[in-house]
CSV table of C-alpha atoms in Angstrom, one decimal:
chain,number,residue,atom,x,y,z
A,1,UNK,CA,101.2,80.9,-14.5
A,2,UNK,CA,99.7,80.5,-17.9
A,3,UNK,CA,100.9,76.9,-18.1
A,4,UNK,CA,99.3,76.2,-14.7
A,5,UNK,CA,96.0,77.6,-15.9
A,6,UNK,CA,96.3,75.6,-19.1
A,7,UNK,CA,96.7,72.4,-17.1
A,8,UNK,CA,93.6,73.3,-15.0
A,9,UNK,CA,91.6,74.0,-18.1
A,10,UNK,CA,92.7,70.7,-19.6
A,11,UNK,CA,91.3,68.9,-16.6
A,12,UNK,CA,87.8,70.5,-16.7
A,13,UNK,CA,86.3,68.5,-19.6
A,14,UNK,CA,87.2,65.1,-18.0
A,15,UNK,CA,85.9,66.3,-14.6
A,16,UNK,CA,82.6,67.3,-16.2
A,17,UNK,CA,82.4,63.9,-18.0
A,18,UNK,CA,83.3,62.0,-14.8
A,19,UNK,CA,80.6,63.7,-12.6
A,20,UNK,CA,77.7,61.5,-13.6
A,21,UNK,CA,79.7,58.3,-13.1
A,22,UNK,CA,80.9,59.7,-9.7
A,23,UNK,CA,77.3,60.4,-8.8
A,24,UNK,CA,76.2,56.9,-9.7
A,25,UNK,CA,79.1,55.4,-7.6
A,26,UNK,CA,78.2,57.6,-4.7
A,27,UNK,CA,74.6,56.6,-4.7
A,28,UNK,CA,75.7,53.0,-4.7
A,29,UNK,CA,78.3,53.7,-2.0
A,30,UNK,CA,75.7,55.4,0.2
A,31,UNK,CA,73.5,52.3,0.1
A,32,UNK,CA,76.4,50.1,0.9
A,33,UNK,CA,77.4,52.3,3.9
A,34,UNK,CA,73.8,52.1,5.2
A,35,UNK,CA,73.9,48.3,5.0
A,36,UNK,CA,77.1,48.3,7.0
A,37,UNK,CA,75.7,50.6,9.7
A,38,UNK,CA,77.8,53.6,8.6
A,39,UNK,CA,76.8,57.1,7.6
A,40,UNK,CA,78.6,59.7,5.6
A,41,UNK,CA,79.3,63.3,6.6
A,42,UNK,CA,79.1,66.5,4.5
A,43,UNK,CA,82.9,66.8,4.8
A,44,UNK,CA,83.5,63.3,3.6
A,45,UNK,CA,81.2,63.7,0.6
A,46,UNK,CA,82.8,67.1,-0.4
A,47,UNK,CA,86.3,65.7,0.0
A,48,UNK,CA,85.5,62.6,-1.9
A,49,UNK,CA,84.0,64.5,-4.8
A,50,UNK,CA,87.0,66.9,-4.9
A,51,UNK,CA,89.4,63.9,-4.9
A,52,UNK,CA,87.6,61.8,-7.5
A,53,UNK,CA,87.1,64.8,-9.8
A,54,UNK,CA,90.8,65.7,-9.4
A,55,UNK,CA,91.7,62.0,-10.3
A,56,UNK,CA,89.6,62.2,-13.4
A,57,UNK,CA,91.3,65.4,-14.5
A,58,UNK,CA,94.7,64.1,-13.7
A,59,UNK,CA,94.0,60.9,-15.7
A,60,UNK,CA,92.9,63.1,-18.7
A,61,UNK,CA,96.1,65.0,-18.6
A,62,UNK,CA,98.4,62.1,-18.1
A,63,UNK,CA,96.9,58.8,-19.3
A,64,UNK,CA,94.5,59.8,-22.1
A,65,UNK,CA,96.5,60.6,-25.3
A,66,UNK,CA,96.6,64.2,-26.2
A,67,UNK,CA,97.2,65.8,-29.6
A,68,UNK,CA,100.3,63.7,-29.9
A,69,UNK,CA,98.2,60.5,-30.0
A,70,UNK,CA,99.2,56.9,-29.7
A,71,UNK,CA,102.6,55.8,-31.0
A,72,UNK,CA,104.8,52.7,-31.2
A,73,UNK,CA,107.0,52.0,-28.2
A,74,UNK,CA,110.2,53.9,-28.7
A,75,UNK,CA,113.1,53.8,-26.2
A,76,UNK,CA,114.2,57.2,-27.4
A,77,UNK,CA,111.3,58.7,-25.4
A,78,UNK,CA,112.3,56.7,-22.2
A,79,UNK,CA,114.6,58.2,-19.6
A,80,UNK,CA,116.0,55.7,-17.1
A,81,UNK,CA,118.7,58.0,-15.8
A,82,UNK,CA,117.7,59.5,-12.4
A,83,UNK,CA,118.0,63.2,-11.9
A,84,UNK,CA,118.1,64.0,-15.6
A,85,UNK,CA,115.4,66.5,-15.0
A,86,UNK,CA,117.9,68.7,-13.3
A,87,UNK,CA,120.6,68.3,-16.0
A,88,UNK,CA,118.0,69.1,-18.8
A,89,UNK,CA,116.5,72.0,-16.8
A,90,UNK,CA,119.8,73.7,-16.1
A,91,UNK,CA,120.9,73.3,-19.7
A,92,UNK,CA,117.7,75.1,-20.8
A,93,UNK,CA,118.4,77.8,-18.2
A,94,UNK,CA,121.9,78.3,-19.5
A,95,UNK,CA,120.5,78.7,-23.0
A,96,UNK,CA,118.4,81.5,-21.6
A,97,UNK,CA,115.0,79.8,-22.3
A,98,UNK,CA,113.7,80.5,-18.8
A,99,UNK,CA,112.3,78.5,-15.9
A,100,UNK,CA,109.3,77.0,-17.7
A,101,UNK,CA,110.8,73.5,-18.1
A,102,UNK,CA,111.9,73.2,-14.4
A,103,UNK,CA,108.6,74.6,-13.2
A,104,UNK,CA,106.5,72.1,-15.2
A,105,UNK,CA,108.8,69.1,-15.0
A,106,UNK,CA,110.1,69.5,-11.4
A,107,UNK,CA,107.6,71.5,-9.4
A,108,UNK,CA,104.6,70.4,-11.5
A,109,UNK,CA,105.3,66.7,-11.1
A,110,UNK,CA,105.4,67.2,-7.3
A,111,UNK,CA,102.4,69.5,-6.9
A,112,UNK,CA,100.1,67.5,-9.2
A,113,UNK,CA,100.5,64.4,-6.9
A,114,UNK,CA,100.1,66.2,-3.5
A,115,UNK,CA,96.3,65.4,-3.5
A,116,UNK,CA,97.0,61.7,-3.9
A,117,UNK,CA,99.0,61.8,-0.7
A,118,UNK,CA,96.6,64.1,1.2
A,119,UNK,CA,93.1,62.7,0.5
A,120,UNK,CA,93.5,58.9,1.3
A,121,UNK,CA,94.3,59.4,5.0
A,122,UNK,CA,91.9,62.3,5.3
A,123,UNK,CA,88.9,60.4,3.9
A,124,UNK,CA,89.6,56.9,5.1
A,125,UNK,CA,91.1,55.4,8.3
A,126,UNK,CA,94.1,53.5,7.0
A,127,UNK,CA,96.5,51.5,9.1
A,128,UNK,CA,99.7,53.0,7.6
A,129,UNK,CA,98.8,56.4,6.3
A,130,UNK,CA,102.3,57.3,5.2
A,131,UNK,CA,102.6,54.1,3.2
A,132,UNK,CA,99.1,54.6,1.7
A,133,UNK,CA,99.9,58.2,0.7
A,134,UNK,CA,103.3,57.6,-0.9
A,135,UNK,CA,102.1,54.2,-2.3
A,136,UNK,CA,99.0,55.8,-3.9
A,137,UNK,CA,101.1,58.5,-5.6
A,138,UNK,CA,103.8,56.1,-6.7
A,139,UNK,CA,101.3,53.5,-8.0
A,140,UNK,CA,99.4,56.2,-9.9
A,141,UNK,CA,102.7,57.5,-11.3
A,142,UNK,CA,103.8,54.1,-12.4
A,143,UNK,CA,100.5,53.6,-14.2
A,144,UNK,CA,100.8,56.9,-15.9
A,145,UNK,CA,104.4,56.2,-17.1
A,146,UNK,CA,103.4,52.7,-18.4
A,147,UNK,CA,100.5,54.2,-20.4
A,148,UNK,CA,102.8,56.9,-21.8
A,149,UNK,CA,105.1,54.2,-23.2
A,150,UNK,CA,102.5,53.8,-26.0
A,151,UNK,CA,101.9,57.4,-26.6
A,152,UNK,CA,104.0,59.9,-28.4
A,153,UNK,CA,105.1,61.3,-25.0
A,154,UNK,CA,108.1,60.8,-22.8
A,155,UNK,CA,108.4,58.2,-20.0
A,156,UNK,CA,110.7,59.3,-17.3
A,157,UNK,CA,112.1,57.7,-14.1
A,158,UNK,CA,112.3,61.1,-12.5
A,159,UNK,CA,108.6,61.4,-12.7
A,160,UNK,CA,108.2,58.4,-10.4
A,161,UNK,CA,110.2,59.8,-7.5
A,162,UNK,CA,108.9,63.4,-8.1
A,163,UNK,CA,105.3,62.1,-8.0
A,164,UNK,CA,106.1,60.0,-4.9
A,165,UNK,CA,107.6,63.1,-3.3
A,166,UNK,CA,104.3,64.9,-4.0
A,167,UNK,CA,102.5,62.0,-2.2
A,168,UNK,CA,104.8,62.5,0.8
A,169,UNK,CA,104.2,66.2,0.9
A,170,UNK,CA,100.5,65.5,0.7
A,171,UNK,CA,100.8,63.2,3.7
A,172,UNK,CA,102.7,65.8,5.6
A,173,UNK,CA,100.0,68.4,4.9
A,174,UNK,CA,97.5,65.9,6.2
A,175,UNK,CA,99.5,65.4,9.4
A,176,UNK,CA,99.6,69.2,9.8
A,177,UNK,CA,95.8,69.4,9.4
A,178,UNK,CA,95.4,66.5,11.8
A,179,UNK,CA,97.5,68.3,14.5
A,180,UNK,CA,95.9,71.6,13.9
A,181,UNK,CA,92.3,70.3,14.0
A,182,UNK,CA,91.8,66.7,14.8
A,183,UNK,CA,88.0,67.2,15.2
A,184,UNK,CA,87.9,68.8,11.7
A,185,UNK,CA,89.7,65.9,10.2
A,186,UNK,CA,87.2,63.5,11.8
A,187,UNK,CA,84.5,65.5,10.0
A,188,UNK,CA,85.9,64.1,6.7
A,189,UNK,CA,85.3,60.5,7.6
A,190,UNK,CA,82.3,58.1,7.7
A,191,UNK,CA,81.0,57.2,11.1
A,192,UNK,CA,78.8,54.6,12.8
A,193,UNK,CA,75.1,55.4,12.6
A,194,UNK,CA,73.4,56.4,15.8
A,195,UNK,CA,72.1,53.3,17.5
A,196,UNK,CA,75.0,51.3,16.0
A,197,UNK,CA,77.6,52.7,18.3
A,198,UNK,CA,78.6,50.5,21.2
């Protein structure tokens, strides 16, 4: 639990720094929506703020170099063998070092990317919501792993499929929400302004 709280605390400074930029982007976005005959909703704005602040925090944890700093590309820090996360995790368990590694590297990699699968179909009408959800998570994961090649951190093929799985779970949560309350889901989307509807 302490490691989860540490991740959350690590996200907060980036979220605070991102807030003014998000505000400027939203003011510009609201003007653009008005020109297109669309209006936002309180749900859309709240959801969008949560999503964008989360993305800023996630970027700070994964893309921005931490105390390890930048480093030369080293293939010793690259894992291209699928499912190595399990082999390493169970080896650590056999040594008696606890569940921390598996929780962070397995469960953490899934859970951290659930919002990337949940928010895109919630906030925007997309033609292929499953593809958008999994694709957003996988694309973000690939960007993270490529950035980490040049940091003193590991780059792992397992992170790609675990993060994509997180995107899939986020999409499934969206589908559950849509089935449970389709009207509530519509409250998170922009709509045509009155007088613009046909």
